[in-house]
mmCIF file of C-alpha atoms in Angstrom:
data_model
loop_
_atom_site.group_PDB
_atom_site.id
_atom_site.type_symbol
_atom_site.label_atom_id
_atom_site.label_comp_id
_atom_site.label_asym_id
_atom_site.label_seq_id
_atom_site.Cartn_x
_atom_site.Cartn_y
_atom_site.Cartn_z
ATOM 1 C CA UNK A 20 60.922 120.490 109.020
ATOM 2 C CA UNK A 21 61.768 122.710 111.836
ATOM 3 C CA UNK A 22 59.446 122.712 114.971
ATOM 4 C CA UNK A 23 59.464 118.990 115.289
ATOM 5 C CA UNK A 24 61.414 119.416 118.492
ATOM 6 C CA UNK A 25 63.779 116.474 117.804
ATOM 7 C CA UNK A 26 66.148 115.624 120.899
ATOM 8 C CA UNK A 27 69.721 114.806 120.195
ATOM 9 C CA UNK A 28 69.052 111.072 120.826
ATOM 10 C CA UNK A 29 66.213 110.906 118.428
ATOM 11 C CA UNK A 30 68.411 112.827 115.584
ATOM 12 C CA UNK A 31 70.938 110.067 116.346
ATOM 13 C CA UNK A 32 68.540 107.488 115.715
ATOM 14 C CA UNK A 33 67.562 108.833 112.353
ATOM 15 C CA UNK A 34 71.137 108.788 111.150
ATOM 16 C CA UNK A 35 71.629 105.111 112.432
ATOM 17 C CA UNK A 36 68.720 104.060 110.337
ATOM 18 C CA UNK A 37 69.928 106.307 107.570
ATOM 19 C CA UNK A 38 73.241 104.249 107.514
ATOM 20 C CA UNK A 39 71.477 100.711 107.822
ATOM 21 C CA UNK A 40 69.094 101.906 104.883
ATOM 22 C CA UNK A 41 66.909 98.603 105.486
ATOM 23 C CA UNK A 42 64.545 97.456 108.077
ATOM 24 C CA UNK A 43 66.374 96.480 111.013
ATOM 25 C CA UNK A 44 65.452 94.977 114.424
ATOM 26 C CA UNK A 45 65.753 96.720 117.797
ATOM 27 C CA UNK A 46 67.566 93.613 119.062
ATOM 28 C CA UNK A 47 70.304 94.121 116.277
ATOM 29 C CA UNK A 48 70.491 97.968 116.772
ATOM 30 C CA UNK A 49 71.348 97.198 120.408
ATOM 31 C CA UNK A 50 73.682 94.296 119.678
ATOM 32 C CA UNK A 51 75.727 96.356 116.924
ATOM 33 C CA UNK A 52 75.425 100.115 118.012
ATOM 34 C CA UNK A 53 74.011 100.060 121.737
ATOM 35 C CA UNK A 54 71.042 102.007 120.173
ATOM 36 C CA UNK A 55 67.798 101.138 121.967
ATOM 37 C CA UNK A 56 64.769 102.624 120.216
ATOM 38 C CA UNK A 57 62.478 102.633 123.364
ATOM 39 C CA UNK A 58 58.831 103.277 123.185
ATOM 40 C CA UNK A 59 58.808 107.137 123.669
ATOM 41 C CA UNK A 60 61.462 107.460 120.916
ATOM 42 C CA UNK A 61 59.394 105.100 118.746
ATOM 43 C CA UNK A 62 56.033 106.481 119.219
ATOM 44 C CA UNK A 63 57.293 110.105 118.524
ATOM 45 C CA UNK A 64 59.304 109.326 115.402
ATOM 46 C CA UNK A 65 56.478 107.284 114.214
ATOM 47 C CA UNK A 66 53.952 109.830 114.689
ATOM 48 C CA UNK A 67 56.194 112.409 113.044
ATOM 49 C CA UNK A 68 56.371 110.045 109.980
ATOM 50 C CA UNK A 69 59.957 109.838 110.270
ATOM 51 C CA UNK A 70 60.236 106.099 111.173
ATOM 52 C CA UNK A 71 58.024 103.111 110.108
ATOM 53 C CA UNK A 72 57.909 100.331 112.940
ATOM 54 C CA UNK A 73 56.220 97.116 113.214
ATOM 55 C CA UNK A 74 56.311 94.287 115.864
ATOM 56 C CA UNK A 75 57.727 90.871 115.024
ATOM 57 C CA UNK A 76 57.842 88.513 118.019
ATOM 58 C CA UNK A 77 59.463 90.041 121.155
ATOM 59 C CA UNK A 78 61.086 92.883 119.353
ATOM 60 C CA UNK A 79 60.307 95.885 116.821
ATOM 61 C CA UNK A 80 61.447 96.350 113.270
ATOM 62 C CA UNK A 81 62.424 99.852 112.137
ATOM 63 C CA UNK A 82 63.373 101.827 109.049
ATOM 64 C CA UNK A 83 63.517 105.303 107.871
ATOM 65 C CA UNK A 84 60.249 106.504 106.289
ATOM 66 C CA UNK A 85 60.100 108.692 103.219
ATOM 67 C CA UNK A 86 59.764 111.829 105.406
ATOM 68 C CA UNK A 87 62.652 110.407 107.509
ATOM 69 C CA UNK A 88 65.075 110.470 104.412
ATOM 70 C CA UNK A 89 63.927 113.961 103.752
ATOM 71 C CA UNK A 90 64.594 115.046 107.353
ATOM 72 C CA UNK A 91 68.027 113.767 107.643
ATOM 73 C CA UNK A 92 69.306 116.048 104.784
ATOM 74 C CA UNK A 93 68.217 118.963 106.999
ATOM 75 C CA UNK A 94 70.131 120.148 109.994
ATOM 76 C CA UNK A 95 69.820 118.113 113.232
ATOM 77 C CA UNK A 96 70.457 119.350 116.647
ATOM 78 C CA UNK A 97 73.119 117.000 118.266
ATOM 79 C CA UNK A 98 74.168 119.438 121.158
ATOM 80 C CA UNK A 99 73.783 118.164 124.662
ATOM 81 C CA UNK A 100 75.403 118.895 127.961
ATOM 82 C CA UNK A 101 76.131 115.379 128.211
ATOM 83 C CA UNK A 102 78.532 113.870 125.471
ATOM 84 C CA UNK A 103 79.018 117.417 123.856
ATOM 85 C CA UNK A 104 81.940 116.093 121.828
ATOM 86 C CA UNK A 105 79.949 113.221 120.578
ATOM 87 C CA UNK A 106 77.284 115.575 119.636
ATOM 88 C CA UNK A 107 79.671 117.840 117.684
ATOM 89 C CA UNK A 108 81.127 114.751 115.924
ATOM 90 C CA UNK A 109 77.551 113.627 114.642
ATOM 91 C CA UNK A 110 76.871 117.129 113.489
ATOM 92 C CA UNK A 111 80.033 117.396 111.653
ATOM 93 C CA UNK A 112 79.572 113.984 110.110
ATOM 94 C CA UNK A 113 75.937 115.079 108.827
ATOM 95 C CA UNK A 114 76.842 118.618 107.448
ATOM 96 C CA UNK A 115 79.935 117.207 105.542
ATOM 97 C CA UNK A 116 78.114 114.267 104.059
ATOM 98 C CA UNK A 117 75.665 116.566 102.658
ATOM 99 C CA UNK A 118 77.744 119.564 101.768
ATOM 100 C CA UNK A 119 81.015 118.133 100.764
ATOM 101 C CA UNK A 120 80.872 114.358 100.042
ATOM 102 C CA UNK A 121 77.712 114.569 97.901
ATOM 103 C CA UNK A 122 79.148 117.657 96.295
ATOM 104 C CA UNK A 123 82.027 115.661 94.992
ATOM 105 C CA UNK A 124 80.019 112.591 93.774
ATOM 106 C CA UNK A 125 77.108 111.599 91.447
ATOM 107 C CA UNK A 126 74.667 111.298 94.468
ATOM 108 C CA UNK A 127 71.853 113.617 94.907
ATOM 109 C CA UNK A 128 70.416 112.666 98.011
ATOM 110 C CA UNK A 129 71.256 110.617 101.203
ATOM 111 C CA UNK A 130 68.701 107.956 100.080
ATOM 112 C CA UNK A 131 70.665 107.420 96.908
ATOM 113 C CA UNK A 132 74.033 107.453 98.788
ATOM 114 C CA UNK A 133 73.137 104.700 101.408
ATOM 115 C CA UNK A 134 70.877 102.553 99.149
ATOM 116 C CA UNK A 135 71.989 98.800 99.661
ATOM 117 C CA UNK A 136 72.584 98.604 95.847
ATOM 118 C CA UNK A 137 73.829 101.109 93.298
ATOM 119 C CA UNK A 138 71.060 103.150 91.840
ATOM 120 C CA UNK A 139 73.122 104.979 89.338
ATOM 121 C CA UNK A 140 72.835 103.968 85.672
ATOM 122 C CA UNK A 141 76.022 102.815 83.945
ATOM 123 C CA UNK A 142 77.386 105.044 81.302
ATOM 124 C CA UNK A 143 74.768 105.770 78.721
ATOM 125 C CA UNK A 144 74.922 103.637 75.627
ATOM 126 C CA UNK A 145 71.232 104.351 74.657
ATOM 127 C CA UNK A 146 69.260 107.400 74.332
ATOM 128 C CA UNK A 147 68.452 109.610 77.202
ATOM 129 C CA UNK A 148 65.155 108.311 77.866
ATOM 130 C CA UNK A 149 66.196 104.809 77.878
ATOM 131 C CA UNK A 150 68.959 105.668 80.281
ATOM 132 C CA UNK A 151 66.327 107.231 82.719
ATOM 133 C CA UNK A 152 64.168 104.274 82.577
ATOM 134 C CA UNK A 153 67.019 102.235 83.602
ATOM 135 C CA UNK A 154 67.792 104.772 86.525
ATOM 136 C CA UNK A 155 64.277 104.281 87.646
ATOM 137 C CA UNK A 156 64.377 100.631 87.741
ATOM 138 C CA UNK A 157 67.753 100.586 89.378
ATOM 139 C CA UNK A 158 66.293 103.167 92.170
ATOM 140 C CA UNK A 159 63.183 100.911 92.508
ATOM 141 C CA UNK A 160 65.379 97.829 93.203
ATOM 142 C CA UNK A 161 67.029 99.793 96.040
ATOM 143 C CA UNK A 162 63.854 100.842 97.551
ATOM 144 C CA UNK A 163 61.665 97.783 97.048
ATOM 145 C CA UNK A 164 61.722 95.121 99.943
ATOM 146 C CA UNK A 165 60.907 92.543 97.024
ATOM 147 C CA UNK A 166 60.014 92.502 93.596
ATOM 148 C CA UNK A 167 56.295 93.908 93.171
ATOM 149 C CA UNK A 168 56.490 95.682 96.445
ATOM 150 C CA UNK A 169 54.879 99.129 96.394
ATOM 151 C CA UNK A 170 57.279 102.186 96.637
ATOM 152 C CA UNK A 171 55.910 105.704 96.909
ATOM 153 C CA UNK A 172 56.911 108.264 94.401
ATOM 154 C CA UNK A 173 57.464 110.640 97.188
ATOM 155 C CA UNK A 174 60.413 108.268 98.111
ATOM 156 C CA UNK A 175 61.606 107.738 94.480
ATOM 157 C CA UNK A 176 61.755 111.347 93.284
ATOM 158 C CA UNK A 177 64.601 112.377 95.571
ATOM 159 C CA UNK A 178 66.926 110.021 93.523
ATOM 160 C CA UNK A 179 66.234 112.189 90.502
ATOM 161 C CA UNK A 180 66.897 115.902 91.751
ATOM 162 C CA UNK A 181 69.291 116.240 88.612
ATOM 163 C CA UNK A 182 66.492 115.215 86.177
ATOM 164 C CA UNK A 183 63.786 117.987 84.864
ATOM 165 C CA UNK A 184 60.517 116.834 86.531
ATOM 166 C CA UNK A 185 58.666 116.550 83.322
ATOM 167 C CA UNK A 186 61.237 114.345 82.051
ATOM 168 C CA UNK A 187 60.815 111.992 84.946
ATOM 169 C CA UNK A 188 57.162 111.907 84.581
ATOM 170 C CA UNK A 189 57.354 110.897 80.921
ATOM 171 C CA UNK A 190 59.656 108.042 81.943
ATOM 172 C CA UNK A 191 57.450 106.858 84.416
ATOM 173 C CA UNK A 192 54.594 106.968 81.861
ATOM 174 C CA UNK A 193 56.525 105.078 79.455
ATOM 175 C CA UNK A 194 57.309 102.439 82.044
ATOM 176 C CA UNK A 195 53.686 102.233 83.248
ATOM 177 C CA UNK A 196 53.087 100.791 79.660
ATOM 178 C CA UNK A 197 55.375 97.721 80.334
ATOM 179 C CA UNK A 198 53.816 94.559 81.561
ATOM 180 C CA UNK A 199 55.839 94.360 84.891
ATOM 181 C CA UNK A 200 54.940 97.685 85.899
ATOM 182 C CA UNK A 201 52.027 99.245 87.744
ATOM 183 C CA UNK A 202 51.521 102.755 88.905
ATOM 184 C CA UNK A 203 48.378 103.220 91.168
ATOM 185 C CA UNK A 204 46.741 105.953 93.350
ATOM 186 C CA UNK A 205 46.935 105.478 97.126
ATOM 187 C CA UNK A 206 43.739 103.898 98.260
ATOM 188 C CA UNK A 207 43.571 105.850 101.417
ATOM 189 C CA UNK A 208 43.490 109.473 100.271
ATOM 190 C CA UNK A 209 43.175 110.665 103.812
ATOM 191 C CA UNK A 210 46.729 109.684 104.745
ATOM 192 C CA UNK A 211 48.494 111.563 101.949
ATOM 193 C CA UNK A 212 50.781 114.257 102.978
ATOM 194 C CA UNK A 213 51.488 117.419 101.156
ATOM 195 C CA UNK A 214 54.841 115.781 99.930
ATOM 196 C CA UNK A 215 52.759 112.740 98.749
ATOM 197 C CA UNK A 216 50.528 115.254 96.825
ATOM 198 C CA UNK A 217 53.425 117.064 95.080
ATOM 199 C CA UNK A 218 55.115 113.664 94.154
ATOM 200 C CA UNK A 219 52.115 112.463 92.354
ATOM 201 C CA UNK A 220 52.195 111.450 88.590
ATOM 202 C CA UNK A 221 49.289 112.521 86.609
ATOM 203 C CA UNK A 222 48.183 109.634 84.707
ATOM 204 C CA UNK A 223 44.907 108.493 82.902
ATOM 205 C CA UNK A 224 43.202 111.436 84.550
ATOM 206 C CA UNK A 225 44.256 110.430 87.969
ATOM 207 C CA UNK A 226 46.874 111.546 90.518
ATOM 208 C CA UNK A 227 49.010 108.298 91.055
ATOM 209 C CA UNK A 228 51.357 107.775 94.194
ATOM 210 C CA UNK A 229 52.583 104.173 94.312
ATOM 211 C CA UNK A 230 54.991 102.199 91.854
ATOM 212 C CA UNK A 231 55.556 98.604 91.531
ATOM 213 C CA UNK A 232 57.903 96.795 89.292
ATOM 214 C CA UNK A 233 58.539 93.167 88.547
ATOM 215 C CA UNK A 234 54.805 92.232 89.165
ATOM 216 C CA UNK A 235 53.457 89.024 87.783
#
């Protein structure tokens, strides 16, 4: 995603939201880390689709968006004439998390590594298809704000970089037959990104983009 012209400060904001891996208020970010996502930062990161923000009372709540999770795995520029050593430290952290830590673990993405709950399936005791369905439920549980919340397949698929896409599609189709699972198209097709189109599941003659589990 080169060409987005992110500043070192904006890249650092993405890393902070990656580490939090949840919706967090600007007030809490300032208190815990001294990070203030001011309006110019917020507007730009929202426009690029890297951060989702919403107002609540006198503050804003922020979380890394689907495109943001993809962006933090690409090189970010932290070089600045002010705080050069700090910028180097952030760059070293990002590169080595991606190139060394993930390489020595079972994690396939930063989204999986920083999820608030473990999205990796336990040692398989059933057939491979059942294990994959279990992994999908665990990944959904890590991504969804609550049972029944919609999670885009764009955000889900990076958790399964080790799985053949055809096998993942088949597991999703199997799950869709279960009573607590819905997979639906995005109602506003104009807001679909190329990543959303690529991540869609062909089901029932339609391209579907959103997953919900634990529905009534």
